[in-house]
PDB file of C-alpha atoms and ligand atoms in Angstrom:
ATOM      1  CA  UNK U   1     -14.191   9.189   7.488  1.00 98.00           C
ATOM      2  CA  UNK U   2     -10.393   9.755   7.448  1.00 98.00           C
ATOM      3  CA  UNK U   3      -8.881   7.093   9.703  1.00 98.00           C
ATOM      4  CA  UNK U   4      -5.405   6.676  11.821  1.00 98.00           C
ATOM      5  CA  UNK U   5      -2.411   5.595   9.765  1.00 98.00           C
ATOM      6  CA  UNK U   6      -0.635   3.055  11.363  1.00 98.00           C
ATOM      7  CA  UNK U   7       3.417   3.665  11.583  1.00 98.00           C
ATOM      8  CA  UNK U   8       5.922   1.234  11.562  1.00 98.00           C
ATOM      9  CA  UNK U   9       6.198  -0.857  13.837  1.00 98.00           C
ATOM     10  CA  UNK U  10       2.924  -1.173  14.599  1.00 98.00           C
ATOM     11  CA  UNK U  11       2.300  -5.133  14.432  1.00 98.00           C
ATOM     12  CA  UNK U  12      -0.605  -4.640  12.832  1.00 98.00           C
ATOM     13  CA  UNK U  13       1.275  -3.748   9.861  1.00 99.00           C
ATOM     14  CA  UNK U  14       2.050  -7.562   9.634  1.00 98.00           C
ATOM     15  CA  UNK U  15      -1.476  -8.788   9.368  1.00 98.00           C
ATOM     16  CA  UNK U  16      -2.313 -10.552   6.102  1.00 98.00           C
ATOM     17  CA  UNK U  17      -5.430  -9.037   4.498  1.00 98.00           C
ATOM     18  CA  UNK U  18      -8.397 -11.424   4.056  1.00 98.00           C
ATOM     19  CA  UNK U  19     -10.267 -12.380   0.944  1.00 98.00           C
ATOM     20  CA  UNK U  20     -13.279 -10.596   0.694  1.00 98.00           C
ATOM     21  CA  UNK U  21     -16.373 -12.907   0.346  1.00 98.00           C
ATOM     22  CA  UNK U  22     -18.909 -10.292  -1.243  1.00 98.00           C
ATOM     23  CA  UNK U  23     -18.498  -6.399  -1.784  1.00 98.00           C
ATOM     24  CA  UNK U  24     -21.181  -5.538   0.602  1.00 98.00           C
ATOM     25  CA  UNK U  25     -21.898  -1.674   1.756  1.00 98.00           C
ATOM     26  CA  UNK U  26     -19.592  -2.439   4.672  1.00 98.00           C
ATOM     27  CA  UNK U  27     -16.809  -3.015   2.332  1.00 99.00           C
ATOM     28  CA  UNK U  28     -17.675  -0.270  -0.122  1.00 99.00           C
ATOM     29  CA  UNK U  29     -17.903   2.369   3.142  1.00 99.00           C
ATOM     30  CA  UNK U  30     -14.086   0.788   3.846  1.00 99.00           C
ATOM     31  CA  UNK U  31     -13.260   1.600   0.349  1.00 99.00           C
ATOM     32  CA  UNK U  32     -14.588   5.325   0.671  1.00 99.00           C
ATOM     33  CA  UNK U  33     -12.903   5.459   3.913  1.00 99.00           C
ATOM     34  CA  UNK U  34      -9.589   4.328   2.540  1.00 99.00           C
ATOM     35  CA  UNK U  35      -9.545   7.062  -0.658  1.00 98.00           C
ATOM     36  CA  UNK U  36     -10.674   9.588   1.636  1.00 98.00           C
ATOM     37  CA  UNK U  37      -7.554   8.577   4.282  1.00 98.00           C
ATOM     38  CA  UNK U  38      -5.004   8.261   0.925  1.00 98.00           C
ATOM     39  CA  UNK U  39      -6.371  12.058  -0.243  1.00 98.00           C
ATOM     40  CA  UNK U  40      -6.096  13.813   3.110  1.00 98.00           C
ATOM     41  CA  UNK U  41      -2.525  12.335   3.463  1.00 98.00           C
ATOM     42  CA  UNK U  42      -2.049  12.661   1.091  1.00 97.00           C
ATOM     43  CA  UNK U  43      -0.413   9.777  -0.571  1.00 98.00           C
ATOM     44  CA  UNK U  44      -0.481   7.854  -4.261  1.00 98.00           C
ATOM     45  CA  UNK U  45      -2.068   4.718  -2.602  1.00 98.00           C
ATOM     46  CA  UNK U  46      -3.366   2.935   0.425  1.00 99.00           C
ATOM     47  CA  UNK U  47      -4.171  -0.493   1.564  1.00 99.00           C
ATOM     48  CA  UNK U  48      -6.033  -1.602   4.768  1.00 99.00           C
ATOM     49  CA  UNK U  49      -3.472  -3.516   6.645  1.00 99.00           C
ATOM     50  CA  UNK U  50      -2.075   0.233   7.142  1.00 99.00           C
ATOM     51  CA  UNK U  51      -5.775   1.438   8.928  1.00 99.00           C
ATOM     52  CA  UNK U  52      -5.540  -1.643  10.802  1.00 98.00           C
ATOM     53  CA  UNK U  53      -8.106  -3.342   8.533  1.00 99.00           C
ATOM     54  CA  UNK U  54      -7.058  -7.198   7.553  1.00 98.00           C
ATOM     55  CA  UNK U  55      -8.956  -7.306   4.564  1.00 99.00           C
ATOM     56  CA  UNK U  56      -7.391  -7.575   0.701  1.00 99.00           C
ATOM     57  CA  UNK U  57      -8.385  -4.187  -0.340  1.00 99.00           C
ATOM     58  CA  UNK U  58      -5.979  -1.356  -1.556  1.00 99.00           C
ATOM     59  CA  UNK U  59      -6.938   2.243  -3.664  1.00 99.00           C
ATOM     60  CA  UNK U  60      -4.258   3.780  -6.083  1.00 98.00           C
ATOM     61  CA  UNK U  61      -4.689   7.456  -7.104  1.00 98.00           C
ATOM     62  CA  UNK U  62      -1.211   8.526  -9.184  1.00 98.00           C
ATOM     63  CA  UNK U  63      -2.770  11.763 -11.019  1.00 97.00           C
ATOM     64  CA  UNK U  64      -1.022  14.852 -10.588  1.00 94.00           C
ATOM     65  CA  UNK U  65      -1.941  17.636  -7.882  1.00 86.00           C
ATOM     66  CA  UNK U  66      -3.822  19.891 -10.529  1.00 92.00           C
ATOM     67  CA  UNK U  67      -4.893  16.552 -12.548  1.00 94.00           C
ATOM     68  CA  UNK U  68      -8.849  15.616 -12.005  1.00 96.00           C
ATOM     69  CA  UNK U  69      -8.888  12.575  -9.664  1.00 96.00           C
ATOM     70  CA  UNK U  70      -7.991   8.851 -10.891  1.00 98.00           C
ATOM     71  CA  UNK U  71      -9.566   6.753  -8.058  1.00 98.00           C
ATOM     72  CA  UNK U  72      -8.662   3.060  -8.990  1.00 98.00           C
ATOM     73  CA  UNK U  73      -9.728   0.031  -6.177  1.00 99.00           C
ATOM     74  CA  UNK U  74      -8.243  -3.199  -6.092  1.00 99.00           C
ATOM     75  CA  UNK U  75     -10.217  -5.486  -4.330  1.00 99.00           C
ATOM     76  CA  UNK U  76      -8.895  -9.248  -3.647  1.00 99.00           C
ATOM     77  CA  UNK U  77      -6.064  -8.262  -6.378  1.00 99.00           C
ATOM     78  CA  UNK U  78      -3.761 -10.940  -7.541  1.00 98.00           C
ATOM     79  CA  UNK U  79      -0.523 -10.274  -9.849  1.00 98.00           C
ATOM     80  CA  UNK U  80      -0.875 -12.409 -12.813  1.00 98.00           C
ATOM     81  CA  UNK U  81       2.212 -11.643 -14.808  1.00 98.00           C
ATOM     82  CA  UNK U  82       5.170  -9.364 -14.181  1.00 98.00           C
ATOM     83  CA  UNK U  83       8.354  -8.536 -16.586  1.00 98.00           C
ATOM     84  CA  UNK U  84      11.408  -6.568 -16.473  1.00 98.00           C
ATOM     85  CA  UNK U  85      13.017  -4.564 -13.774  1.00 98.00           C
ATOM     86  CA  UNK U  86      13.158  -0.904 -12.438  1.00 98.00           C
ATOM     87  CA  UNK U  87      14.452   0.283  -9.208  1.00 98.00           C
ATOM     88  CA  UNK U  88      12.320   3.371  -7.824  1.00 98.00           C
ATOM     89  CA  UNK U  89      12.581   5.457  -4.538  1.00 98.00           C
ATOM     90  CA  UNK U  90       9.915   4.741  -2.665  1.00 98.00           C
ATOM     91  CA  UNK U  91       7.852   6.265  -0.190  1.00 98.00           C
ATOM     92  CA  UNK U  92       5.186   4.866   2.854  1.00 98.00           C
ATOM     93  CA  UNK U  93       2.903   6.958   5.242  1.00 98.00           C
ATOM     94  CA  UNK U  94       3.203   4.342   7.259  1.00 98.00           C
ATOM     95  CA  UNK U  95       7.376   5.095   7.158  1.00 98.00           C
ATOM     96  CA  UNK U  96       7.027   9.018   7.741  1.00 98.00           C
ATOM     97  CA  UNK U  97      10.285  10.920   6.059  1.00 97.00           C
ATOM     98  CA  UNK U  98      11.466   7.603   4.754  1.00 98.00           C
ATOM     99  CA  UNK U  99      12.405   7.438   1.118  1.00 98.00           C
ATOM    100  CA  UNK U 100      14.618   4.437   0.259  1.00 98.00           C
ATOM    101  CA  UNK U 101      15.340   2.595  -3.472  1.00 98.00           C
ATOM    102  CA  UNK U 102      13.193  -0.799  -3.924  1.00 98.00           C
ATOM    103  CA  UNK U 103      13.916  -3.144  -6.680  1.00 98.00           C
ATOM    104  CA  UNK U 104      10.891  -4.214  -8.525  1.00 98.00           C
ATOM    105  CA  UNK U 105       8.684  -5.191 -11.939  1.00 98.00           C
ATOM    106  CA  UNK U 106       8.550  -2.501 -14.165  1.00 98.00           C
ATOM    107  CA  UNK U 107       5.513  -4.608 -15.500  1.00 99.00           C
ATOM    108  CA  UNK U 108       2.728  -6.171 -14.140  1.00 99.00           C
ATOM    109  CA  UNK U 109      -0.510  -7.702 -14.780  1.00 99.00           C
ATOM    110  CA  UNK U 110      -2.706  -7.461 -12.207  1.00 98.00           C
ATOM    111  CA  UNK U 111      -6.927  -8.781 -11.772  1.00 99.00           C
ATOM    112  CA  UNK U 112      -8.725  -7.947  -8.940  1.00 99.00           C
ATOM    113  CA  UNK U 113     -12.210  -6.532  -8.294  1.00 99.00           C
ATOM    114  CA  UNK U 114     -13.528  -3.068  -8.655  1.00 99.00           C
ATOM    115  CA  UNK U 115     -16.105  -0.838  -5.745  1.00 98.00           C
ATOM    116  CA  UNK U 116     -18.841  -2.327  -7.300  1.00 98.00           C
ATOM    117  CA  UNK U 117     -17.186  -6.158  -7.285  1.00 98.00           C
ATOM    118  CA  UNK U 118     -16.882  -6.676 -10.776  1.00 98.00           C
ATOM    119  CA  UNK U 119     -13.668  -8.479 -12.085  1.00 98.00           C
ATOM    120  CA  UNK U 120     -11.075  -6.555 -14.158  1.00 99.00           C
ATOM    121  CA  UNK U 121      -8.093  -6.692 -15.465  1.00 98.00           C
ATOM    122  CA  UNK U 122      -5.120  -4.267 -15.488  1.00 98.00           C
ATOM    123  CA  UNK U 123      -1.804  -4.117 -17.372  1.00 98.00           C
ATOM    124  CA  UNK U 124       0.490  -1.356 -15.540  1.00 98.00           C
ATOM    125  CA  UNK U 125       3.860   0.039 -15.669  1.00 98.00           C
ATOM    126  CA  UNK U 126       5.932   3.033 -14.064  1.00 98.00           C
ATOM    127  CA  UNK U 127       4.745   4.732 -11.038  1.00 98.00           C
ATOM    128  CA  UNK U 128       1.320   2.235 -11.325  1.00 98.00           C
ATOM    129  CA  UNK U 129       3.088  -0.640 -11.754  1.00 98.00           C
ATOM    130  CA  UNK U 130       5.347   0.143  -8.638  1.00 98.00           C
ATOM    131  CA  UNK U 131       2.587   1.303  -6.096  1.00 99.00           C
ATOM    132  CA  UNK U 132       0.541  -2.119  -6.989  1.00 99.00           C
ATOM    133  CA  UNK U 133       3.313  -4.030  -5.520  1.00 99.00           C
ATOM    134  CA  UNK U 134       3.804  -0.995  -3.027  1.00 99.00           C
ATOM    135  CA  UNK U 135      -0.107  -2.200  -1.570  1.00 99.00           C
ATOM    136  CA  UNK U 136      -0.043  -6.003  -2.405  1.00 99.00           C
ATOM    137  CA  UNK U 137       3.288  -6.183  -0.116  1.00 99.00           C
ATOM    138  CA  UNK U 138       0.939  -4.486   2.460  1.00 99.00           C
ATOM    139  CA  UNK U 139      -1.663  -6.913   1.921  1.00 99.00           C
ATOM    140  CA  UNK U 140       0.490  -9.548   2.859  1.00 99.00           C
ATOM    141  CA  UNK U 141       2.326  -7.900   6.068  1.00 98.00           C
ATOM    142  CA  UNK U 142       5.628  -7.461   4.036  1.00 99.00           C
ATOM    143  CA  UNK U 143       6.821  -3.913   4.099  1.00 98.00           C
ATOM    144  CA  UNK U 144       9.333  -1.181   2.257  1.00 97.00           C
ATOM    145  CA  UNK U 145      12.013  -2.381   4.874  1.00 98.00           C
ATOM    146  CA  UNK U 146      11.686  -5.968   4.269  1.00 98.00           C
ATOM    147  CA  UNK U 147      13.053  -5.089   0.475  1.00 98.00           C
ATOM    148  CA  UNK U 148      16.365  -3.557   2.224  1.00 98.00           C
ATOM    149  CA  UNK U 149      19.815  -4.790   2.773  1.00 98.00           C
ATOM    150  CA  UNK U 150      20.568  -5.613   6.606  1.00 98.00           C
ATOM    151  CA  UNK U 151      22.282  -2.085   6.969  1.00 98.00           C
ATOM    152  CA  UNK U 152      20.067   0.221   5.812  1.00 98.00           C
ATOM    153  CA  UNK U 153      17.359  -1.879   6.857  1.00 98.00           C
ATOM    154  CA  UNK U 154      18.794  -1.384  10.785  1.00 98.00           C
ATOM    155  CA  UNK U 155      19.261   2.161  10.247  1.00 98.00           C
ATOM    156  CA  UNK U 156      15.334   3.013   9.418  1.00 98.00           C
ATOM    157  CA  UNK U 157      14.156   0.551  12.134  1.00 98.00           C
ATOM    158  CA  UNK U 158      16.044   2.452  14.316  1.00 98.00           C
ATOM    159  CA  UNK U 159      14.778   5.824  13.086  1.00 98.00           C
ATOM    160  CA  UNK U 160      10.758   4.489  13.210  1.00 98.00           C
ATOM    161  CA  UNK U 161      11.673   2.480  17.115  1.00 98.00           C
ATOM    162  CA  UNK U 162      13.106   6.111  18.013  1.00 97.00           C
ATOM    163  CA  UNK U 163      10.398   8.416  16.875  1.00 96.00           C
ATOM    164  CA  UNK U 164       7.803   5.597  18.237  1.00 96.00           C
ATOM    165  CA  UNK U 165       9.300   5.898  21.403  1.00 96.00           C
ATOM    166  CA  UNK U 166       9.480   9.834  21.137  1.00 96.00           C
ATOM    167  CA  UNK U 167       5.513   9.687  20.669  1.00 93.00           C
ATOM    168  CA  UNK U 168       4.976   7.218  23.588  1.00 89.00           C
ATOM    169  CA  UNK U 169       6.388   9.785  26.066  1.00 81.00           C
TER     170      UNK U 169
HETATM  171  O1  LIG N   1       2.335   7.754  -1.194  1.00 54.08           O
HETATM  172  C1  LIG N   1       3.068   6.833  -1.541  1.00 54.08           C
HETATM  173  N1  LIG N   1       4.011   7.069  -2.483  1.00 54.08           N
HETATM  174  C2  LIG N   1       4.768   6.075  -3.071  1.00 54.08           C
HETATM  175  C3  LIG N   1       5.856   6.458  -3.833  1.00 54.08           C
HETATM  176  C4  LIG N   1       6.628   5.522  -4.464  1.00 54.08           C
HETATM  177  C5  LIG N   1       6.317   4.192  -4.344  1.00 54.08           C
HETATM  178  C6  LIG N   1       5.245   3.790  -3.580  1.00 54.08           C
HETATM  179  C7  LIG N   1       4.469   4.725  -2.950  1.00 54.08           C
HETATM  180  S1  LIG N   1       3.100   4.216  -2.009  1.00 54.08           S
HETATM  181  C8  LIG N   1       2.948   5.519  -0.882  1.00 54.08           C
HETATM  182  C9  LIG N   1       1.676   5.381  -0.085  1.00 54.08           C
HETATM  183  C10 LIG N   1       1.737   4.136   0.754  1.00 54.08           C
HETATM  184  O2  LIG N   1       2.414   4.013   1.740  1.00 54.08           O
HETATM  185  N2  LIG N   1       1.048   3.122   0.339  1.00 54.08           N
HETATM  186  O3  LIG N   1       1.084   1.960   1.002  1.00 54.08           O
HETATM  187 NI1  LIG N   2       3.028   1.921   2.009  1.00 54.08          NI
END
């Protein structure tokens, strides 16, 4: 089932996602729900705190339009190691016709579980290596803004409060 993307600044955008105990068929139908929410957005990745789920769960998919699918789940992921630096304009569907620069690891390690809750391990870089700290900020309430200088970070507040307020008419 596709569910509602929450927008900025929805304060359920701040919860912290919860451990998950045990990847029970509850979970996994979250999972499913999730990659089917990330595909009809369509986006490169999703985590739960943005369907207003608090759990530690996000689902990456960078192929290409015309590429076969590349479903990846992260499920209680933790970053293990990180190196270098790379600055890459970023985009959120839960910041609609947003795209601002975020400074990040051009590197990182990252272990977390998979749909069927078995433990792996990733090493990632580029677009993968950005979106996994894209979704673990989610995970823990923090948000594309939050890596923004006071200015610009007032201007797309602004911009979100405004077209909030628009839909709320
Ligand atoms: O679809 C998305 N594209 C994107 C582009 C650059 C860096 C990060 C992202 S993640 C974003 C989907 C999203 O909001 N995930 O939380
Ligand atoms: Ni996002």
């Amino acid at each position: 089932m596709v569910r509602t993307i929450l927008h900025y600044p929805d304060e359920r955008l701040r919860q912290v996602g919860k451990k998950v105990d045990k990847v029970t068929k509850e979970i996994q139908a979250l999972v499913d729900d999730m990659a089917e929410t990330m595909y009809a957005a369509p986006g490169v990745g999703l985590a739960a705190t943005q369907i207003g789920e608090a759990v530690a769960i996000f689902v990456i998919d960078i192929a290409e339009a015309d590429a076969p699918s590349d479903l990846r789940v992260f499920i209680n992921p933790e970053i293990v190691e990180r190196a270098d630096e790379i600055t890459w304009t970023e985009g959120c569907l839960s910041f609609p016709g947003v795209t601002e620069d975020v400074d990040r690891a051009a590197k990182v390690k990252v272990k977390a579980m998979d749909r069927q809750g078995k433990a792996f391990e990733l090493d990632a870089e580029g677009l993968l290596a950005v979106a996994i700290q894209h979704e673990l900020d989610h995970l823990n309430g923090v948000l594309m803004i939050d890596h923004l200088g006071p200015l610009k970070k007032r201007l797309v507040h602004r911009k979100m409060q405004k077209r909030q307020d628009a839909q709320a008419l």
